[in-house]
CSV table of C-alpha atoms in Angstrom, one decimal:
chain,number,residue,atom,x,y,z
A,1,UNK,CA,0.0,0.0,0.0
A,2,UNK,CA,0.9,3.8,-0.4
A,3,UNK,CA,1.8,5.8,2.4
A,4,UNK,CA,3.3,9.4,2.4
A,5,UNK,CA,5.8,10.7,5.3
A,6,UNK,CA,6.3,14.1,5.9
A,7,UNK,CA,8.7,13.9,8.8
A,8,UNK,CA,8.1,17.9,9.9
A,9,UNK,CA,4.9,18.6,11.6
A,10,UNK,CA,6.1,22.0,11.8
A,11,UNK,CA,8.9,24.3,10.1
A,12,UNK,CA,9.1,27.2,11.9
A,13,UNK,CA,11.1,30.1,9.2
A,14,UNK,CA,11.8,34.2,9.2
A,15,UNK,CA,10.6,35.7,6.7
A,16,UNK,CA,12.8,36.3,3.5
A,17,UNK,CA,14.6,32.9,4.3
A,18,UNK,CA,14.7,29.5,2.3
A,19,UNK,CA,12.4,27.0,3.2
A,20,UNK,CA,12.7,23.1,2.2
A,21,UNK,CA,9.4,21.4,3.6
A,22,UNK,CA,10.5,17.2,3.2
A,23,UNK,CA,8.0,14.3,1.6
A,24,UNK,CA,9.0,10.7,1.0
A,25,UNK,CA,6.9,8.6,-0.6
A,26,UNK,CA,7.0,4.8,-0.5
A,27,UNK,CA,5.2,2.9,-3.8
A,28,UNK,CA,6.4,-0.2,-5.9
A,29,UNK,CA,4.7,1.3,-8.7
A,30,UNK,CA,4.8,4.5,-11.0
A,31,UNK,CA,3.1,7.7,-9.1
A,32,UNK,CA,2.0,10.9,-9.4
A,33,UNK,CA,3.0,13.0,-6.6
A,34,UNK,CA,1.2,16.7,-5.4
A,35,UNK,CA,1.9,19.1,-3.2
A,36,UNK,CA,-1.0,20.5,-2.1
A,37,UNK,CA,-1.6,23.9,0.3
A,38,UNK,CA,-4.5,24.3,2.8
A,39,UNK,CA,-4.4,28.4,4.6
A,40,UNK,CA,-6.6,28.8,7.6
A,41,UNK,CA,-10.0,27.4,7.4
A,42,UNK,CA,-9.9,27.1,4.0
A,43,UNK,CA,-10.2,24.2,1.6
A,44,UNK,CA,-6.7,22.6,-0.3
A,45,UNK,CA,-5.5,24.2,-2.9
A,46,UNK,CA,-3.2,22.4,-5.5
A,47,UNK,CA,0.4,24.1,-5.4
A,48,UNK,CA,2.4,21.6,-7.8
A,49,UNK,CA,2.7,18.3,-9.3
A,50,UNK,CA,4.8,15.7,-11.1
A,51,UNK,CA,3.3,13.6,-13.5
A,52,UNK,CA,6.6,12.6,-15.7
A,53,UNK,CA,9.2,14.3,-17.2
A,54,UNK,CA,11.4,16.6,-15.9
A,55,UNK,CA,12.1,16.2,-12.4
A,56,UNK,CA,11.6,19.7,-11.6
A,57,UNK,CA,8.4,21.1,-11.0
A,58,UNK,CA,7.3,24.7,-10.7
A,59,UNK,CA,4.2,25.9,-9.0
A,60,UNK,CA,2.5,28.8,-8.1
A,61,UNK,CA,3.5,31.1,-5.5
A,62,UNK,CA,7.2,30.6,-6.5
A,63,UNK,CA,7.1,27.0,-4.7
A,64,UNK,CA,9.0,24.3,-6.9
A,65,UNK,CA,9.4,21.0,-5.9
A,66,UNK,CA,12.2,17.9,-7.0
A,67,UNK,CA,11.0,14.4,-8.0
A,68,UNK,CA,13.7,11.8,-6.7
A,69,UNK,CA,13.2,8.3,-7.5
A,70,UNK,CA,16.4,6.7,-6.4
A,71,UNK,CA,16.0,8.4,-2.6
A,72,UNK,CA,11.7,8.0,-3.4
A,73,UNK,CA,11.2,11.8,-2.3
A,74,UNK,CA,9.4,15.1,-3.5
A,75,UNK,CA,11.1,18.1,-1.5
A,76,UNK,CA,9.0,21.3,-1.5
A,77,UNK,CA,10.9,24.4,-1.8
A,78,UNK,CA,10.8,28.2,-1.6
A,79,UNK,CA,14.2,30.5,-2.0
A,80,UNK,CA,12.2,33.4,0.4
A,81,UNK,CA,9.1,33.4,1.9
A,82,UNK,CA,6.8,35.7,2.6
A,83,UNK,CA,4.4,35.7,5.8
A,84,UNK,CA,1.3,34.8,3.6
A,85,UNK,CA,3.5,31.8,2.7
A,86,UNK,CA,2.1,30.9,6.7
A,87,UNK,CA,0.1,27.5,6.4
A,88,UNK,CA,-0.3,23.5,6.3
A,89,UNK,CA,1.0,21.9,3.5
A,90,UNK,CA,0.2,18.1,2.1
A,91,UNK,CA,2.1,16.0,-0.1
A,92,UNK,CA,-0.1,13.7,-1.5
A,93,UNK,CA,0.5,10.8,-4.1
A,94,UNK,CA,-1.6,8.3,-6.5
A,95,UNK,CA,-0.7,5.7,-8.7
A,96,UNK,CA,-1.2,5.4,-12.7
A,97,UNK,CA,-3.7,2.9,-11.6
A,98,UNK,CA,-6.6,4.3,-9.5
A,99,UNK,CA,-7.1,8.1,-8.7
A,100,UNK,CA,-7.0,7.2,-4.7
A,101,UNK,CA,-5.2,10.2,-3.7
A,102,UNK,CA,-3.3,9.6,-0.2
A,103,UNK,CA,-2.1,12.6,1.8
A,104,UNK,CA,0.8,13.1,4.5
A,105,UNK,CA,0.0,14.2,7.6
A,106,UNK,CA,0.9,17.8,7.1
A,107,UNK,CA,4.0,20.3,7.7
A,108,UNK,CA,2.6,23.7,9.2
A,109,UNK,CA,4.7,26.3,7.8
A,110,UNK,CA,5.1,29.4,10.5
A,111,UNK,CA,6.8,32.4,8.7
A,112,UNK,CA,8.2,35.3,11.4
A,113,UNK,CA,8.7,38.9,10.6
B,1,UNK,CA,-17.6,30.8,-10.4
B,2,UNK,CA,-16.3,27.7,-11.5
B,3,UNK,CA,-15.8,25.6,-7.9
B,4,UNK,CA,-16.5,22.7,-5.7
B,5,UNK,CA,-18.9,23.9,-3.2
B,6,UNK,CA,-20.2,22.5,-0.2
B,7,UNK,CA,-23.1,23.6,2.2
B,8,UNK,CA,-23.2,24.4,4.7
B,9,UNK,CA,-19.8,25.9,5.9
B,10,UNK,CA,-20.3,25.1,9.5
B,11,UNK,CA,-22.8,22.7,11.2
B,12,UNK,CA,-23.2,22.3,15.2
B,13,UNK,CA,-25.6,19.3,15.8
B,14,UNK,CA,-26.4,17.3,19.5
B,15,UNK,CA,-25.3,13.5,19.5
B,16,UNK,CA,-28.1,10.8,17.4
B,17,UNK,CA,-29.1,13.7,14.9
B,18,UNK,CA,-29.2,12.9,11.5
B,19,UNK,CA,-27.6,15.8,9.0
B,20,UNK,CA,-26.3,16.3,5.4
B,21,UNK,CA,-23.8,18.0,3.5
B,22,UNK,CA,-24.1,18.9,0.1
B,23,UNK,CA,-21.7,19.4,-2.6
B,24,UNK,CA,-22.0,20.6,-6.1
B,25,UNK,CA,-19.2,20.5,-8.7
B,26,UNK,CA,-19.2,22.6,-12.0
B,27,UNK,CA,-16.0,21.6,-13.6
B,28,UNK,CA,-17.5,18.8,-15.8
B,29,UNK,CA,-15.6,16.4,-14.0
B,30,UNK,CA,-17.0,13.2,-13.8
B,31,UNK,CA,-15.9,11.4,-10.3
B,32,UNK,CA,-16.0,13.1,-6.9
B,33,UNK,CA,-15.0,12.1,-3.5
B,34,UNK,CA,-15.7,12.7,0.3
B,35,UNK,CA,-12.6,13.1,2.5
B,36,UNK,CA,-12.1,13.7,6.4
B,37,UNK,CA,-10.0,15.7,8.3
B,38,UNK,CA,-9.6,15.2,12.1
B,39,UNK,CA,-8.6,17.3,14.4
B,40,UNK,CA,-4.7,16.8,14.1
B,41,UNK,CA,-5.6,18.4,10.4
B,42,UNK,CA,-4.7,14.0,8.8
B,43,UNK,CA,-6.8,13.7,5.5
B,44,UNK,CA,-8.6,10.5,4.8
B,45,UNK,CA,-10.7,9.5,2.0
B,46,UNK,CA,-14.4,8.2,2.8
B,47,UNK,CA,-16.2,7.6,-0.6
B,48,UNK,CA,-15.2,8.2,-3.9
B,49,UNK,CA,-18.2,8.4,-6.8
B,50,UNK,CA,-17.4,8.0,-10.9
B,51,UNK,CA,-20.3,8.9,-13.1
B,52,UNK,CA,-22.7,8.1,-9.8
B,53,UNK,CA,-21.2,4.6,-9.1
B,54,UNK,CA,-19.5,4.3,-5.5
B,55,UNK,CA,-15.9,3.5,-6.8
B,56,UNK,CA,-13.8,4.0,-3.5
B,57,UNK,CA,-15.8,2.9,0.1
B,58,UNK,CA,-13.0,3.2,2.9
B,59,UNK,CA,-13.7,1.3,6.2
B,60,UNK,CA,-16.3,3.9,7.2
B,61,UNK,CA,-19.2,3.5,9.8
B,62,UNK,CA,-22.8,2.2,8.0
B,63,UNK,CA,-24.1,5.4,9.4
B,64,UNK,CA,-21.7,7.3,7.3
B,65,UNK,CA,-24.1,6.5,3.2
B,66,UNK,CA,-23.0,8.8,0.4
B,67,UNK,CA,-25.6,10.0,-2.5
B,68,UNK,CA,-25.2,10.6,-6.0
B,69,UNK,CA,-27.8,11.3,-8.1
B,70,UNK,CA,-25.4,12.9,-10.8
B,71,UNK,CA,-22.0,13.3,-11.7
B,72,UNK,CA,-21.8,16.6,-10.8
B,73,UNK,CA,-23.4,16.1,-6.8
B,74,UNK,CA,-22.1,14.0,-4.1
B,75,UNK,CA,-23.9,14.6,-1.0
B,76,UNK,CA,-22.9,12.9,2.6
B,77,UNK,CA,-25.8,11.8,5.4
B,78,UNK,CA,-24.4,10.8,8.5
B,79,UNK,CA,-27.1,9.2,10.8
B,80,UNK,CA,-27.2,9.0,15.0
B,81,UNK,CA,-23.9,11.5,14.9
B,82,UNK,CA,-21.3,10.8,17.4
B,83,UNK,CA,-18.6,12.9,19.5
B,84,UNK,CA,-16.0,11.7,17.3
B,85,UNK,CA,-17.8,12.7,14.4
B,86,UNK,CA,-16.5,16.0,14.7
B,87,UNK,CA,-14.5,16.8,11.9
B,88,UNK,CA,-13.7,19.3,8.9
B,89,UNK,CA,-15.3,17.2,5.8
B,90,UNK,CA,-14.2,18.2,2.4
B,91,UNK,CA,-15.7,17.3,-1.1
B,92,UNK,CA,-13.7,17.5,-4.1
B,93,UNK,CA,-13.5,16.3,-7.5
B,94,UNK,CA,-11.1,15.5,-10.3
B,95,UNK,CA,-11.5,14.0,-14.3
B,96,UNK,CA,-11.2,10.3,-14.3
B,97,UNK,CA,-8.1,10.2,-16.1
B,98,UNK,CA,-5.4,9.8,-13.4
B,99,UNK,CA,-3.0,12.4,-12.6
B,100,UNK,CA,-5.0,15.6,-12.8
B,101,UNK,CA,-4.8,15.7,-9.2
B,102,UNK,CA,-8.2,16.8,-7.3
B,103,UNK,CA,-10.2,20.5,-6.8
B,104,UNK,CA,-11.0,20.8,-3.3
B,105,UNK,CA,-14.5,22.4,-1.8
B,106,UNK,CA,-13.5,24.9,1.0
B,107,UNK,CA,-14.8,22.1,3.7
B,108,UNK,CA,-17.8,21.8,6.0
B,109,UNK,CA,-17.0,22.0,9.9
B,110,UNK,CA,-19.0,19.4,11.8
B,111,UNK,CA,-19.1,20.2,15.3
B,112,UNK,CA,-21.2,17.3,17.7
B,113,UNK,CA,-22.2,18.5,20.9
């Protein structure tokens, strides 16, 4: 079965700094992998995703993230954040197969002034 | 506005009510989904619906029966509510092609007194 780690409930960042939020993903098969944002008492909002091809993904807000099969992770990443950037965010990931999407347990991204 | 949108936004109920949640989707997709989010803000799917036919039924309680009666509704009736009930719940929908990755409804609070 799928299962998604995010090993950081919470990354605590000043504002203006880089910010690498972690996601590891375990799967025997081919996936698709998301990284989704969810701002106070709202609903998610899809930041990114990798379906194939180049391992690099850019998404809104200036977030990228890097597919890496070998080490099975999807790293989130911001060169400076803002203090709107302040939320949860999900990695999620499904596999060619079904559209069962399975989340992480959430990193809470606190940006300071 | 094209959305996923849920009603109501917030629902307070006492313990062995019966309530519903509706959700409407205008994307043209064809398969929606009902996912839970507990208090320590973990996602889990409940049901998932393709073209009106239950696709995805997690190990949810019987009193817990999801309704389609198109493509573009899923609504949720939970029966003799419970404490632990209490939960965001959040519709969303996605094509049926995989990899698209899913449009979230901005969530109904479900509060059980």
């Amino acid at each position: 079965a799928q299962s998604v780690t995010q090993l950081d409930s919470q990354v605590p960042v000043f504002e203006e700094a880089p910010v690498e939020l972690r996601c590891n993903y375990s799967s025997s098969v081919s996936v698709y992998l998301f990284w989704y944002v969810q701002y106070p008492n709202q609903g998610l909002q899809l930041l990114l995703k990798y379906l194939s091809g180049s391992t690099l993904v850019k998404g809104i807000n200036g977030f990228e993230a890097e597919f890496n099969k070998s080490q099975t992770s999807f790293h989130l990443r911001k060169p400076s954040v803002h203090i709107s950037d302040t939320a949860e965010y999900f990695c999620a990931v499904s596999d060619q197969n079904t559209d069962k999407l399975i989340f992480g347990t959430g990193t809470r991204l606190q940006v300071f002034p | 506005d094209t959305a996923v949108s849920q009603t109501p936004k917030y629902l307070v109920t006492q313990m062995g009510n019966d309530k519903s949640i509706k959700c409407e989707q205008n994307l043209g997709h064809d398969t929606m989904y009902w996912y839970k989010q507990d208090s320590k803000k973990f996602l889990k799917i409940m049901f998932s619906y393709n073209n009106k036919e239950l696709i995805i039924n997690e190990t949810v309680p019987n009193r817990f029966s999801p309704k389609s009666p198109d493509k573009a509704h899923l609504n949720l009736h939970i029966n003799s509510l419970e404490l632990g009930d209490s939960a965001v719940y959040f519709c969303a929908s996605s094509h049926s092609e995989t990899g698209y990755g899913y449009t979230f409804g901005s969530g109904t609070r479900l509060t059980v007194v």
